[in-house]
Amino acid sequence: MTAVPAPLPPGSTIGILGGGQLGRMLSQAASRLGFDVVILDPEENSPAGRVSRGQIVAAYDDPTALSVFGRVCDVVTFEFENVPAASVELLAEAGALVAPGPTALAVAQDRIDEKTFLNAVGATTVAFAAVDRADDITANLDQVGLPCLLKTRRDGYDGKGQVWIRDAADVPEAWAAIGGRPAILEARAAFTRELSIIAARGRDGSVAVYPLGENHHAGGVLRTTHAPARVDAKTLKRAKAIATAVLEGLAYVGVVGIELFDLGNGKLLVNEIAPRVHNTGHWTQDGCVCDQFEQHIRAVAGWPLGPTTAHARVEMTNLLGDEIEQWSNLAARPDQRLHLYGKSEARPGRKMAHVNRVTSL
Ligand code: AMP
């Protein structure tokens, strides 16, 4: 058995690859625990860089930057999953601990590998087939049924890179719509609602699971999360079992977000896993003693995990694009807590902030 590294003492340096809002909130949590944070992001003055000790402005695959980053940081973590495998190797060579590790990133980057892993650990998914050419779609329509969903294997997010197929005649158009790239064909999940579970695993193998969130999307983008979601005991037990199987199956260290389809009667399918803090976990900032950001920092620093019980009910709403202009009205509401990301340009659809409306349990 490999020895568990000693907990990182306050004053150590944590590196975060990615300088967006998730990196910013991770950095704020780390600084509360006495850590210094360095961000690596190609965009100067990134939201996370502005609240951190420093930022290296470089591409995520810049070997010189990665080697410096790996040397100055005691541990390196991520705010997004599409980190090149070669970059993770360079960081490890420079002497940094990397968490979560390369296996978790590889599994989450490829929808086929992800579903294969999930089914192997008993976390059921929809039926699926790998697609390398248009003929593979036609050949698998019987197996997955109609309608079905064609998604790119890699690089999809917020509903991008996916298209519904309702009829065999749609195949050529659907294949063209995703750019003729390697893909996955997914059966339609007949869900009653979408849930997610945020969970963490520490360096010592301990697991902590938050209450479930119920999520509503618009145009493929998350709008609101209600948490704790009202779920029966069977559903809760199943979600916890899925989270534990995923974390243990990946020997994971850190926080993971797992998106679930609720089929009713305690039956859940896993849609996807995000090997990082997750938008559907933002409610924990105002609903739990130890939020997902602190939890992630605790885990990657080898600290004991914090408590995950909810002390309040929270409705989290994302503010997209020019919705940010409502900030002063929202700030005046005594039941709402605003979390602004410090982004100067409010492009349409861009996540600018979120607001947590807090009520008693
Ligand atoms: P994804 O990019 O995989 O997270 O998918 C974005 C959204 O599309 C999900 O939150 C669901 O609302 C919907 N979706 C994805 N996959 C399926 C599926 N197999 N069946 C039904 N709806 C799906």
JSON list of C-alpha atoms and ligand atoms in Angstrom, two decimals, residues 111 115 126-127 149 151 156-160 162 164 186-191 194 217 220 259 261 271-272, ligand 1:
[
{"chain": "A", "resi": 111, "resn": "ARG", "atom": "CA", "xyz": [-18.24, 9.93, -23.06]},
{"chain": "A", "resi": 115, "resn": "LYS", "atom": "CA", "xyz": [-20.20, 5.28, -19.57]},
{"chain": "A", "resi": 126, "resn": "VAL", "atom": "CA", "xyz": [-28.66, 4.79, -20.73]},
{"chain": "A", "resi": 127, "resn": "ALA", "atom": "CA", "xyz": [-27.90, 2.25, -23.49]},
{"chain": "A", "resi": 149, "resn": "LEU", "atom": "CA", "xyz": [-29.28, 11.61, -28.89]},
{"chain": "A", "resi": 151, "resn": "LYS", "atom": "CA", "xyz": [-23.24, 13.63, -28.84]},
{"chain": "A", "resi": 156, "resn": "GLY", "atom": "CA", "xyz": [-19.13, 18.78, -25.19]},
{"chain": "A", "resi": 157, "resn": "TYR", "atom": "CA", "xyz": [-20.52, 21.03, -22.46]},
{"chain": "A", "resi": 158, "resn": "ASP", "atom": "CA", "xyz": [-23.71, 22.96, -21.63]},
{"chain": "A", "resi": 159, "resn": "GLY", "atom": "CA", "xyz": [-25.63, 20.95, -24.24]},
{"chain": "A", "resi": 160, "resn": "LYS", "atom": "CA", "xyz": [-23.17, 21.84, -27.05]},
{"chain": "A", "resi": 162, "resn": "GLN", "atom": "CA", "xyz": [-25.34, 17.20, -29.36]},
{"chain": "A", "resi": 164, "resn": "TRP", "atom": "CA", "xyz": [-31.58, 14.61, -31.33]},
{"chain": "A", "resi": 186, "resn": "GLU", "atom": "CA", "xyz": [-27.44, 7.55, -26.50]},
{"chain": "A", "resi": 187, "resn": "ALA", "atom": "CA", "xyz": [-30.87, 6.13, -25.79]},
{"chain": "A", "resi": 188, "resn": "ARG", "atom": "CA", "xyz": [-33.32, 8.73, -24.48]},
{"chain": "A", "resi": 189, "resn": "ALA", "atom": "CA", "xyz": [-33.63, 8.69, -20.71]},
{"chain": "A", "resi": 190, "resn": "ALA", "atom": "CA", "xyz": [-37.34, 8.92, -19.81]},
{"chain": "A", "resi": 191, "resn": "PHE", "atom": "CA", "xyz": [-36.63, 10.88, -16.65]},
{"chain": "A", "resi": 194, "resn": "GLU", "atom": "CA", "xyz": [-32.77, 15.87, -13.20]},
{"chain": "A", "resi": 217, "resn": "HIS", "atom": "CA", "xyz": [-31.90, 23.76, -17.45]},
{"chain": "A", "resi": 220, "resn": "GLY", "atom": "CA", "xyz": [-28.79, 23.37, -22.32]},
{"chain": "A", "resi": 259, "resn": "GLU", "atom": "CA", "xyz": [-25.53, 14.37, -12.89]},
{"chain": "A", "resi": 261, "resn": "PHE", "atom": "CA", "xyz": [-31.68, 11.22, -14.30]},
{"chain": "A", "resi": 271, "resn": "ASN", "atom": "CA", "xyz": [-25.78, 11.19, -17.14]},
{"chain": "A", "resi": 272, "resn": "GLU", "atom": "CA", "xyz": [-22.22, 12.34, -16.58]},
{"chain": "B", "resi": 1, "resn": "AMP", "atom": "P1", "xyz": [-25.05, 16.69, -21.19]},
{"chain": "B", "resi": 1, "resn": "AMP", "atom": "O1", "xyz": [-24.27, 17.64, -22.03]},
{"chain": "B", "resi": 1, "resn": "AMP", "atom": "O2", "xyz": [-24.73, 15.27, -21.44]},
{"chain": "B", "resi": 1, "resn": "AMP", "atom": "O3", "xyz": [-24.98, 17.06, -19.73]},
{"chain": "B", "resi": 1, "resn": "AMP", "atom": "O4", "xyz": [-26.59, 16.90, -21.57]},
{"chain": "B", "resi": 1, "resn": "AMP", "atom": "C1", "xyz": [-27.25, 18.16, -21.40]},
{"chain": "B", "resi": 1, "resn": "AMP", "atom": "C2", "xyz": [-28.73, 17.94, -21.11]},
{"chain": "B", "resi": 1, "resn": "AMP", "atom": "O5", "xyz": [-29.36, 17.21, -22.18]},
{"chain": "B", "resi": 1, "resn": "AMP", "atom": "C3", "xyz": [-29.00, 17.09, -19.87]},
{"chain": "B", "resi": 1, "resn": "AMP", "atom": "O6", "xyz": [-28.97, 17.88, -18.71]},
{"chain": "B", "resi": 1, "resn": "AMP", "atom": "C4", "xyz": [-30.39, 16.54, -20.18]},
{"chain": "B", "resi": 1, "resn": "AMP", "atom": "O7", "xyz": [-31.40, 17.52, -19.94]},
{"chain": "B", "resi": 1, "resn": "AMP", "atom": "C5", "xyz": [-30.33, 16.30, -21.68]},
{"chain": "B", "resi": 1, "resn": "AMP", "atom": "N1", "xyz": [-29.88, 14.92, -21.97]},
{"chain": "B", "resi": 1, "resn": "AMP", "atom": "C6", "xyz": [-28.60, 14.51, -22.10]},
{"chain": "B", "resi": 1, "resn": "AMP", "atom": "N2", "xyz": [-28.53, 13.20, -22.37]},
{"chain": "B", "resi": 1, "resn": "AMP", "atom": "C7", "xyz": [-29.81, 12.74, -22.41]},
{"chain": "B", "resi": 1, "resn": "AMP", "atom": "C8", "xyz": [-30.41, 11.45, -22.66]},
{"chain": "B", "resi": 1, "resn": "AMP", "atom": "N3", "xyz": [-29.66, 10.37, -22.95]},
{"chain": "B", "resi": 1, "resn": "AMP", "atom": "N4", "xyz": [-31.75, 11.38, -22.61]},
{"chain": "B", "resi": 1, "resn": "AMP", "atom": "C9", "xyz": [-32.52, 12.47, -22.35]},
{"chain": "B", "resi": 1, "resn": "AMP", "atom": "N5", "xyz": [-32.01, 13.70, -22.12]},
{"chain": "B", "resi": 1, "resn": "AMP", "atom": "C10", "xyz": [-30.68, 13.85, -22.16]}
]
